[in-house]
Short mmCIF file of C-alpha atoms and ligand atoms in Angstrom, two decimals:
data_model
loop_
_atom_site.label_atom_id
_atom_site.label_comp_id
_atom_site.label_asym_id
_atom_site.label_seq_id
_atom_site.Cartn_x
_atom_site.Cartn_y
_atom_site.Cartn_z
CA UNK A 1 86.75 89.18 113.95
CA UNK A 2 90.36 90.42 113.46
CA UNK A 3 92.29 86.96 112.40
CA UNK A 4 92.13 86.72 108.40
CA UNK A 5 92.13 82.59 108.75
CA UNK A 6 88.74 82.79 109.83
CA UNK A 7 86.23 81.71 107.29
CA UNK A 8 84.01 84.33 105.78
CA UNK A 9 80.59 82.59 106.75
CA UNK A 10 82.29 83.19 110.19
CA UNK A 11 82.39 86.93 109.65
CA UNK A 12 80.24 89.82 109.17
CA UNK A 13 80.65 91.45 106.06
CA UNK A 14 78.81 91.58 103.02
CA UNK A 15 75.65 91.89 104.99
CA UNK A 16 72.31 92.63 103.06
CA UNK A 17 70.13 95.14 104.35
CA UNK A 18 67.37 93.03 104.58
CA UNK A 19 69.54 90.96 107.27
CA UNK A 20 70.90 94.22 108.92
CA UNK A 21 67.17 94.86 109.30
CA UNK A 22 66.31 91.34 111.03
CA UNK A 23 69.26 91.22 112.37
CA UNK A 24 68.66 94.83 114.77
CA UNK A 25 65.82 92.73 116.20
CA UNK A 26 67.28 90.10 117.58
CA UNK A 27 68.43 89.11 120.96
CA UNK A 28 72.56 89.62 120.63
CA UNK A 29 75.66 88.00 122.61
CA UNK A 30 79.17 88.15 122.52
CA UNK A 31 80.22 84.70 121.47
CA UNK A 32 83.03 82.36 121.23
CA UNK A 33 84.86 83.18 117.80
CA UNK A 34 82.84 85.79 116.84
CA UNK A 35 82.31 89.54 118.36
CA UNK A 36 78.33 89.42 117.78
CA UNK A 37 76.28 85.91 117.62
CA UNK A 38 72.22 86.48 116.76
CA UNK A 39 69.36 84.34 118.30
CA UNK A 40 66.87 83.21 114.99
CA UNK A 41 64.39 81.05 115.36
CA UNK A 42 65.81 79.62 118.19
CA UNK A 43 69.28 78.93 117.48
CA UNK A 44 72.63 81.22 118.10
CA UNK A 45 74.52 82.16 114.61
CA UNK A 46 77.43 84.59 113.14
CA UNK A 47 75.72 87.34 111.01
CA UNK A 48 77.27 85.64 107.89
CA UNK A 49 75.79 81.74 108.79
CA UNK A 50 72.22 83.73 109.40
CA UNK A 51 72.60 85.58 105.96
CA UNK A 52 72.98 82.23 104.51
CA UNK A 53 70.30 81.07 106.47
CA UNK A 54 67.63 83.57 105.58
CA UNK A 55 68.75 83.18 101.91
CA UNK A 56 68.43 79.76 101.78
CA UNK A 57 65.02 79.80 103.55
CA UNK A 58 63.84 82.12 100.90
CA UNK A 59 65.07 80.74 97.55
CA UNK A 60 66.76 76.84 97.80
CA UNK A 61 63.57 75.00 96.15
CA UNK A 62 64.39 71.24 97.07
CA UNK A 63 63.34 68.16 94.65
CA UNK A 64 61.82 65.01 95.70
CA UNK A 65 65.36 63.29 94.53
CA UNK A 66 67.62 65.45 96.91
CA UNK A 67 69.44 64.24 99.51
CA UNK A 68 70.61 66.73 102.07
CA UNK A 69 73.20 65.44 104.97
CA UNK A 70 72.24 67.41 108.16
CA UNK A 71 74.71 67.90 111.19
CA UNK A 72 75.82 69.87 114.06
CA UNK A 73 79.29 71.65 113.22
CA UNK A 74 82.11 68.79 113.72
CA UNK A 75 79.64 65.79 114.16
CA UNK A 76 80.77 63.82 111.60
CA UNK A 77 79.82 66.27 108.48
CA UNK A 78 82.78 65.23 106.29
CA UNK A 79 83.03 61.84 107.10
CA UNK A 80 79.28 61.62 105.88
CA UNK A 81 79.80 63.70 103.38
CA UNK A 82 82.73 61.54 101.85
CA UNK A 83 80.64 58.49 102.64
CA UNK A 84 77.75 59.62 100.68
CA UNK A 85 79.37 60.62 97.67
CA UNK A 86 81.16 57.61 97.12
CA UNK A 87 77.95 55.49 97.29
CA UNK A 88 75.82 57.59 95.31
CA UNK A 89 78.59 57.56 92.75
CA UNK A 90 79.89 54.13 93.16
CA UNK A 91 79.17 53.29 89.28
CA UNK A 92 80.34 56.65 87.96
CA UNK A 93 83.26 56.70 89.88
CA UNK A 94 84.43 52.68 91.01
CA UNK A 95 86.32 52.60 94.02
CA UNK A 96 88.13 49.62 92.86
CA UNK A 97 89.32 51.56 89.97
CA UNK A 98 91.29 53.45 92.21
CA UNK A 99 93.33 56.60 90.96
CA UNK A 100 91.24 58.55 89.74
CA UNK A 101 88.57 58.96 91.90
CA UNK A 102 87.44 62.74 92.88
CA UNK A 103 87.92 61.65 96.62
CA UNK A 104 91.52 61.02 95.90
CA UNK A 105 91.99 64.78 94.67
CA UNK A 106 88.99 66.77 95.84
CA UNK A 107 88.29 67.74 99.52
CA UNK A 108 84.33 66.45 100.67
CA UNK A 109 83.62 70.06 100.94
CA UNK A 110 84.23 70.99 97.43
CA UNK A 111 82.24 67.84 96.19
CA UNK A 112 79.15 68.63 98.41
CA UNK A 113 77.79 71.82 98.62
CA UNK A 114 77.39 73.48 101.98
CA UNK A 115 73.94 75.45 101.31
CA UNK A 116 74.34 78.23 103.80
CA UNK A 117 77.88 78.49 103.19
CA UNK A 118 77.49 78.77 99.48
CA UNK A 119 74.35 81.28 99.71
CA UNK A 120 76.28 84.00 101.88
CA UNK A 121 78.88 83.37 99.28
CA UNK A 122 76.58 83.42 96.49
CA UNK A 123 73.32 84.73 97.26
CA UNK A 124 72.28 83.90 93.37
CA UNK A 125 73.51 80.06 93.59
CA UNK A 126 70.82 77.64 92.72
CA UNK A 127 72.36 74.29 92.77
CA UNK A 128 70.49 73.57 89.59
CA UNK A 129 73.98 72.59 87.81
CA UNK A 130 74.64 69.25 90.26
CA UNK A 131 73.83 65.75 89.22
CA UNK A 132 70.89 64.24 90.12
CA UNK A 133 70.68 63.38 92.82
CA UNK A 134 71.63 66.56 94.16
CA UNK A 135 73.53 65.89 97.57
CA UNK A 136 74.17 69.16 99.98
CA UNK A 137 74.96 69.50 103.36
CA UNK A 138 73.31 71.71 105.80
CA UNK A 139 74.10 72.61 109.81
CA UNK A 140 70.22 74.52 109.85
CA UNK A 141 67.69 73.23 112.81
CA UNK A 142 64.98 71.46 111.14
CA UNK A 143 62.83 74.13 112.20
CA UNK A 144 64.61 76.24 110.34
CA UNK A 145 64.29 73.63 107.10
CA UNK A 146 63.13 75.90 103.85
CA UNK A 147 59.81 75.01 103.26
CA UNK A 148 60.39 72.77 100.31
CA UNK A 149 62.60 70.69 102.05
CA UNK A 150 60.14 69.60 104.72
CA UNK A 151 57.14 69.35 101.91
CA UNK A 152 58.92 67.20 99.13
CA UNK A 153 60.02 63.81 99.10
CA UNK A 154 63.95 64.36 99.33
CA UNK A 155 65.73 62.78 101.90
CA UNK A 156 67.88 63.36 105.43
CA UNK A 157 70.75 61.65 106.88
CA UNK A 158 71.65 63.29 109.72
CA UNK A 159 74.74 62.41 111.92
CA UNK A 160 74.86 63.51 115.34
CA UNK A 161 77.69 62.74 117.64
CA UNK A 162 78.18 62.81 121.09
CA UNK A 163 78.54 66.28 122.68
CA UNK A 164 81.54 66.18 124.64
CA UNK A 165 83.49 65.09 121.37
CA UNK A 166 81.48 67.58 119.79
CA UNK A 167 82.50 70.83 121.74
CA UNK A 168 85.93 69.70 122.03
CA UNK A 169 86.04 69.14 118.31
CA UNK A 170 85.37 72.65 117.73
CA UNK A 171 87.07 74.08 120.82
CA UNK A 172 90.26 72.77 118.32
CA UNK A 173 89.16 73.74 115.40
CA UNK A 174 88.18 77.03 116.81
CA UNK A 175 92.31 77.30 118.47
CA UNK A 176 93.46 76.50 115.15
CA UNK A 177 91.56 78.99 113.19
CA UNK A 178 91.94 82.11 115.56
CA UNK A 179 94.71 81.35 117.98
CA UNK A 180 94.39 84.76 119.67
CA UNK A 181 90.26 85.07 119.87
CA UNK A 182 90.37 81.32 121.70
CA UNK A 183 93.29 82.09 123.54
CA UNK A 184 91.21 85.10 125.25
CA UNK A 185 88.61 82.71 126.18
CA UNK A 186 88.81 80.95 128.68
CA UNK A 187 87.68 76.98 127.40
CA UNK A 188 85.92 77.00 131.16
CA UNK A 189 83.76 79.74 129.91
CA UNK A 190 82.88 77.98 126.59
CA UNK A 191 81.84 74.75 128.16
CA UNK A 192 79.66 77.20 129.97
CA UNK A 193 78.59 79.14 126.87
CA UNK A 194 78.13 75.31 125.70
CA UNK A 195 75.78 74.09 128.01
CA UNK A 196 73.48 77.51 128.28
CA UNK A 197 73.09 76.82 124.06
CA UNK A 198 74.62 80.28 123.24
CA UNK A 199 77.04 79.10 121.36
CA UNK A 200 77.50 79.40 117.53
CA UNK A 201 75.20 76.85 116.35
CA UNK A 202 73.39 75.93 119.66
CA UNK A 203 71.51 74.89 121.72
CA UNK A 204 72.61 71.85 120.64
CA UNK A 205 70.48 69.64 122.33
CA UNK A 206 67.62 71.50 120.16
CA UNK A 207 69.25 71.21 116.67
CA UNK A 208 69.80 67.05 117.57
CA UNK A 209 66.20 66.15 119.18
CA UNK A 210 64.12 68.17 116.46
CA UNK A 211 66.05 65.69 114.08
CA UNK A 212 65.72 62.54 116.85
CA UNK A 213 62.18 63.04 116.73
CA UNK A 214 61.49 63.51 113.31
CA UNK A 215 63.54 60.49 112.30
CA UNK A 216 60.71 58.75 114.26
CA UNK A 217 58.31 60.18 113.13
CA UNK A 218 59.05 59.77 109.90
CA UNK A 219 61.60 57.06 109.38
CA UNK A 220 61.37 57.54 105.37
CA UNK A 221 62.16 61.01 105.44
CA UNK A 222 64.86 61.33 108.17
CA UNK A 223 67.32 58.94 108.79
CA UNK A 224 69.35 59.25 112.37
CA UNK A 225 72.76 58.01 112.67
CA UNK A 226 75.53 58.19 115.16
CA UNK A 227 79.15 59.15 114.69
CA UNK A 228 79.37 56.46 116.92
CA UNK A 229 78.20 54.23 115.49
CA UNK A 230 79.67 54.78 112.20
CA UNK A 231 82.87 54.82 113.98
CA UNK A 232 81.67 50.61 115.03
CA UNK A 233 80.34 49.43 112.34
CA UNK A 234 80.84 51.81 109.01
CA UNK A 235 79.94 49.37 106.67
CA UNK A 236 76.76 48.01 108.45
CA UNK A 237 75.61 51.92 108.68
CA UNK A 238 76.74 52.72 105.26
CA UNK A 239 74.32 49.94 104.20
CA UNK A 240 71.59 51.22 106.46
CA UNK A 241 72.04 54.56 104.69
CA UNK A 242 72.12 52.91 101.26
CA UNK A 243 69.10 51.29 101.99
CA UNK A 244 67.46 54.64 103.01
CA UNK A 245 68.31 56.60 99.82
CA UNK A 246 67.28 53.55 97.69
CA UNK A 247 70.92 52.75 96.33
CA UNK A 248 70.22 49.36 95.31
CA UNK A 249 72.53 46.34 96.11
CA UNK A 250 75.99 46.64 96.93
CA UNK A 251 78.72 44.39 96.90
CA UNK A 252 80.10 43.95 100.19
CA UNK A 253 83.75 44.35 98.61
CA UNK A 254 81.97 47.82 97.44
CA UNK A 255 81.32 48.70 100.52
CA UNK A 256 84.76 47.39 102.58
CA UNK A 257 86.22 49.77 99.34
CA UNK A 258 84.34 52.88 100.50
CA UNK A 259 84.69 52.51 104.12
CA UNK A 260 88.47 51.94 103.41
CA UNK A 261 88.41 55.22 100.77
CA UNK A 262 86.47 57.41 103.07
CA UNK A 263 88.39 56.02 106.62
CA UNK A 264 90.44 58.86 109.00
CA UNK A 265 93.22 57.48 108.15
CA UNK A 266 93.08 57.42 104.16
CA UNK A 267 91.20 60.57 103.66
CA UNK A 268 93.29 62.72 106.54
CA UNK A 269 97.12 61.62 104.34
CA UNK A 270 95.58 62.69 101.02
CA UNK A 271 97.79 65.35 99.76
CA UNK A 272 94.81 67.45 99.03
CA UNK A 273 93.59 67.37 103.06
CA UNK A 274 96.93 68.32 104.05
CA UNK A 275 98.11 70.83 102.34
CA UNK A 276 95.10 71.89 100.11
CA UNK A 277 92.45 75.01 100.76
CA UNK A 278 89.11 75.63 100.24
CA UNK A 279 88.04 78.46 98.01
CA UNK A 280 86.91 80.70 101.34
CA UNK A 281 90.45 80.21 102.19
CA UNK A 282 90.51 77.74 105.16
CA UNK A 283 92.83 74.98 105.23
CA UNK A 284 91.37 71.68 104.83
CA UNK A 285 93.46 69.82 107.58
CA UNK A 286 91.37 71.77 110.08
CA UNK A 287 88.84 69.15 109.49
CA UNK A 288 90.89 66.38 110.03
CA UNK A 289 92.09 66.10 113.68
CA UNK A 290 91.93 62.95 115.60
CA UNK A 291 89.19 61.31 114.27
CA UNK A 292 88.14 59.21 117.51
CA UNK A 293 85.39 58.04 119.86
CA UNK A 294 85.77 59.78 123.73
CA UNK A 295 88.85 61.63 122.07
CA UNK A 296 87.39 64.45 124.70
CA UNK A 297 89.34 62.90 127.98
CA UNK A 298 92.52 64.93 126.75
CA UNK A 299 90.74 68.38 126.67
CA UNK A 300 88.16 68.36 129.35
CA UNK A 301 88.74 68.21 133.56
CA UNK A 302 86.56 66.00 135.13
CA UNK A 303 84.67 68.75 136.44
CA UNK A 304 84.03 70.51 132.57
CA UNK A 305 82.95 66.92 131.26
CA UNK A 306 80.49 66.47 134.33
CA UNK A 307 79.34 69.93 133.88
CA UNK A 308 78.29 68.61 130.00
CA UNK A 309 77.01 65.47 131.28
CA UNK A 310 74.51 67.10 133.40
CA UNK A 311 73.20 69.05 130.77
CA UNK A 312 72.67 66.01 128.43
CA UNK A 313 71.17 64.26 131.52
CA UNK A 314 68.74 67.14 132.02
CA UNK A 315 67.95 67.94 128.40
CA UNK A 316 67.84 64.41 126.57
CA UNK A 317 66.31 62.65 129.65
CA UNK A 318 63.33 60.75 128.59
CA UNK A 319 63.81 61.28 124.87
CA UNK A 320 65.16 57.43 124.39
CA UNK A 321 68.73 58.86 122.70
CA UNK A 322 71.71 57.70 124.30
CA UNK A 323 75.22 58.84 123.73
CA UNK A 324 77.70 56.41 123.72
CA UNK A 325 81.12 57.88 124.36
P1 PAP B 401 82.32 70.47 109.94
O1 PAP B 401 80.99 70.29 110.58
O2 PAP B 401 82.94 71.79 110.24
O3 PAP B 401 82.32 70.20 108.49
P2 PAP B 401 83.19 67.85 110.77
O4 PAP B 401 83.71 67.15 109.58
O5 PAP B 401 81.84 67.47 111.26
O6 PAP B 401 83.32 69.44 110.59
O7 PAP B 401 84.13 67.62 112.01
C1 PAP B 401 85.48 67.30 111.99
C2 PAP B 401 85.63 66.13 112.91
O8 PAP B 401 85.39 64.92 112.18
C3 PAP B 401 87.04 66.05 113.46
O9 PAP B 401 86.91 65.40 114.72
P3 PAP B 401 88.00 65.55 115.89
O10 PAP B 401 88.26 67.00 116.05
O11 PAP B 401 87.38 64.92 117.11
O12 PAP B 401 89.18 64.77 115.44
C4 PAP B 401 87.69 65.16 112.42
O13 PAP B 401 88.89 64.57 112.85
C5 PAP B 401 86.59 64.14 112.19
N1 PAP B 401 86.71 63.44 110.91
C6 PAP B 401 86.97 63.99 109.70
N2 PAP B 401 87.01 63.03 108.77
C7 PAP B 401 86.79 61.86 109.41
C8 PAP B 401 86.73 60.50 108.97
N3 PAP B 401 86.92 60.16 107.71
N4 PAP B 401 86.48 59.56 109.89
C9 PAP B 401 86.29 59.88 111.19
N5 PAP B 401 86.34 61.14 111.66
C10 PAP B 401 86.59 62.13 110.78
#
C-alpha cells in the first residue's frame, strides 16, 4: 500500500507473529486497495482488519447489556451509529437542548468504537472504560462473532443495504482514499472481484444472510434493518430499534429531533465531518458522500449493474430478503 491516506487497519504493518503465522496459511489474493487480502473463516480481509479480527476473537469479553451495531463496510455504519447514540443517550444528552450535544462536535466514529479497528490499534484495549451500555460497531461475519458475543444476552442491530449502492459506495470511498491504487483498477474488474466475494470484506452475500437468518432465528438477539428502509421511514425504524434495545418510550418530537440531528444533510455540514480527522488519520468527509437510495445509476453501465443483479438473484434466491433499490 504506497498512498499514506490510507487507513492503517487498511495496511500491513505492525503485524504480530502469531498473525504472520496464520496468516502464511491462508489462501492469498491480490485485492482491490490492498497488495495482499487473506481468506479467514470464510471471508476476504487486509492483514491489519484480520489482526484485529483474531484479537478481538481472543480477548473482547461481551456483557449481557452491550449493544454492538453490525454492518458491511458503507451500509449504513455511521448513520446507525449516529442514530444509536443519540437514543441511547437521549436523557444524558437532549436533542432539544441543542448546542452542545457530542454529535454536534464529535464524528460517530470517535463516539462508537470500531472493535477491530481499535484492537489492531490497540491490541490491549478493553472497552471496559465506556458507559453502560457499551455500544461498538463491528464489520466481522457472525461466524466470526467472539464467543461471548454469541453466548450472552447483548444485542445486534445490523444494517445491511443494498449491494449495488454498497460496492459503489466503496468503489468512491476507495478513489478518494488512494487515487492511484483505484485508478490502476479497472472498476470492471472490481465489480468482478465483487461478485466472486474476493473482495475486502466479502463475500458479501455471506456476511448479510448469516445475519438475515439469525435475525430470524432469534428476533431478540439480532435485529435486521435496511438502509432502505431507514432511508423511508427513519423514525418508524428508529422506534423499531428502540423497542429492540429496550429504550423505553419516546416522544415522537424525540424522535423527529434525532432523525433531524442524525439526517445526511445535518450531520454531512457539521464542521467536524468536513474538515475534521480521525485519529488513524482519515478524513471524515470520506464517509459522507451522497447519502441516497439507487445513488448507483451514476457509477455502474447497465451491463456492471446486471452483472450484480445476477449474483444477488443467484445467491439470495429463496432466502425471503429483498433489496429494494
Ligand atoms: P463505513 O462502513 O466505512 O463506516 P458507512 O458509514 O457505512 O461507512 O458508509 C458511508 C455511506 O453512508 C455513504 O454512502 P454513499 O457513498 O452512497 O453516499 C454515506 O454518504 C452514507 N451516509 C453517511 N451518513 C449518512 C446519513 N446520516 N444518512 C444517510 N446516509 C449516510
Amino acid at each position: 500500500m504506497s498512498s499514506s491516506s490510507v487507513p492503517a487497519y487498511l495496511g500491513d504493518e505492525d503485524l504480530t507473529q502469531e498473525t504472520r503465522d496464520l496468516i502464511s496459511s491462508l489462501p492469498k489474493e491480490k485485492g482491490w486497495l490492498v497488495s495482499e487480502m487473506y481468506q479467514y473463516q470464510g471471508r476476504w480481509n487486509t492483514q491489519a482488519l484480520l489482526q484485529g479480527i483474531l484479537i478481538c476473537q481472543k480477548r473482547f469479553e461481551a456483557k449481557d447489556s452491550d449493544i454492538i451495531l453490525v454492518t458491511n463496510p458503507k451500509s449504513g455504519t455511521t448513520w446507525l451509529k449516529a442514530l444509536v447514540f443519540a437514543l441511547l443517550n437521549r436523557h444524558k444528552f437532549p436533542v432539544s437542548s441543542s448546542g452542545n450535544h457530542p454529535l454536534l462536535v464529535t464524528n460517530p466514529h470517535l463516539l462508537v468504537p470500531f472493535l477491530e479497528g481499535v484492537y489492531y490499534e490497540s491490541p490491549d484495549s478493553d472497552f471496559s472504560g465506556l458507559p453502560s451500555p457499551r455500544l461498538m460497531n463491528t464489520h466481522i461475519s457472525h461466524l466470526s462473532l467472539p464467543e461471548s458475543v454469541k453466548s450472552s444476552s447483548c444485542k445486534i442491530v445490523y444494517c445491511c443495504r443494498n449491494p449495488k449502492d454498497m460496492f459503489v459506495s466503496l468503489w468512491h470511498f476507495g478513489k478518494k482514499l488512494a487515487p492511484e491504487e483505484t485508478a490502476a483498477y479497472p472498476i470492471e474488474k472490481a465489480v468482478e472481484a465483487f461478485c466472486e466475494g474476493k473482495f475486502i470484506g466479502g463475500p458479501f452475500w455471506d456476511h448479510i444472510l448469516e445475519y438475515w437468518y439469525a435475525s430470524r432465528e432469534n428476533p431478540n438477539k439480532v435485529l435486521f434493518v435496511t438502509y432502505e428502509d431507514l432511508k423511508k421511514q427513519t423514525g418508524t425504524e428508529m422506534k423499531r430499534i428502540a423497542e429492540f434495545l429496550g429504550c423505553g418510550f419516546i416522544e415522537e418530537e424525540e424522535v423527529r429531533e434525532i432523525v433531524k440531528l442524525c439526517s445526511f444533510e445535518s450531520l454531512s455540514n457539521l464542521e467536524v465531518n468536513r474538515h475534521g480527522k480521525l485519529p488513524n488519520g482519515m478524513e471524515t468527509k470520506t464517509f459522507f458522500r451522497k447519502g441516497e437510495i439507487g445513488g448507483w445509476r451514476d457509477t455502474l453501465s447497465e451491463s456492471l449493474a446486471a452483472e450484480i443483479d445476477r449474483t444477488i438473484e443467484e445467491k439470495f434466491h429463496g432466502s425471503g430478503l429483498i433489496f429494494s433499490s
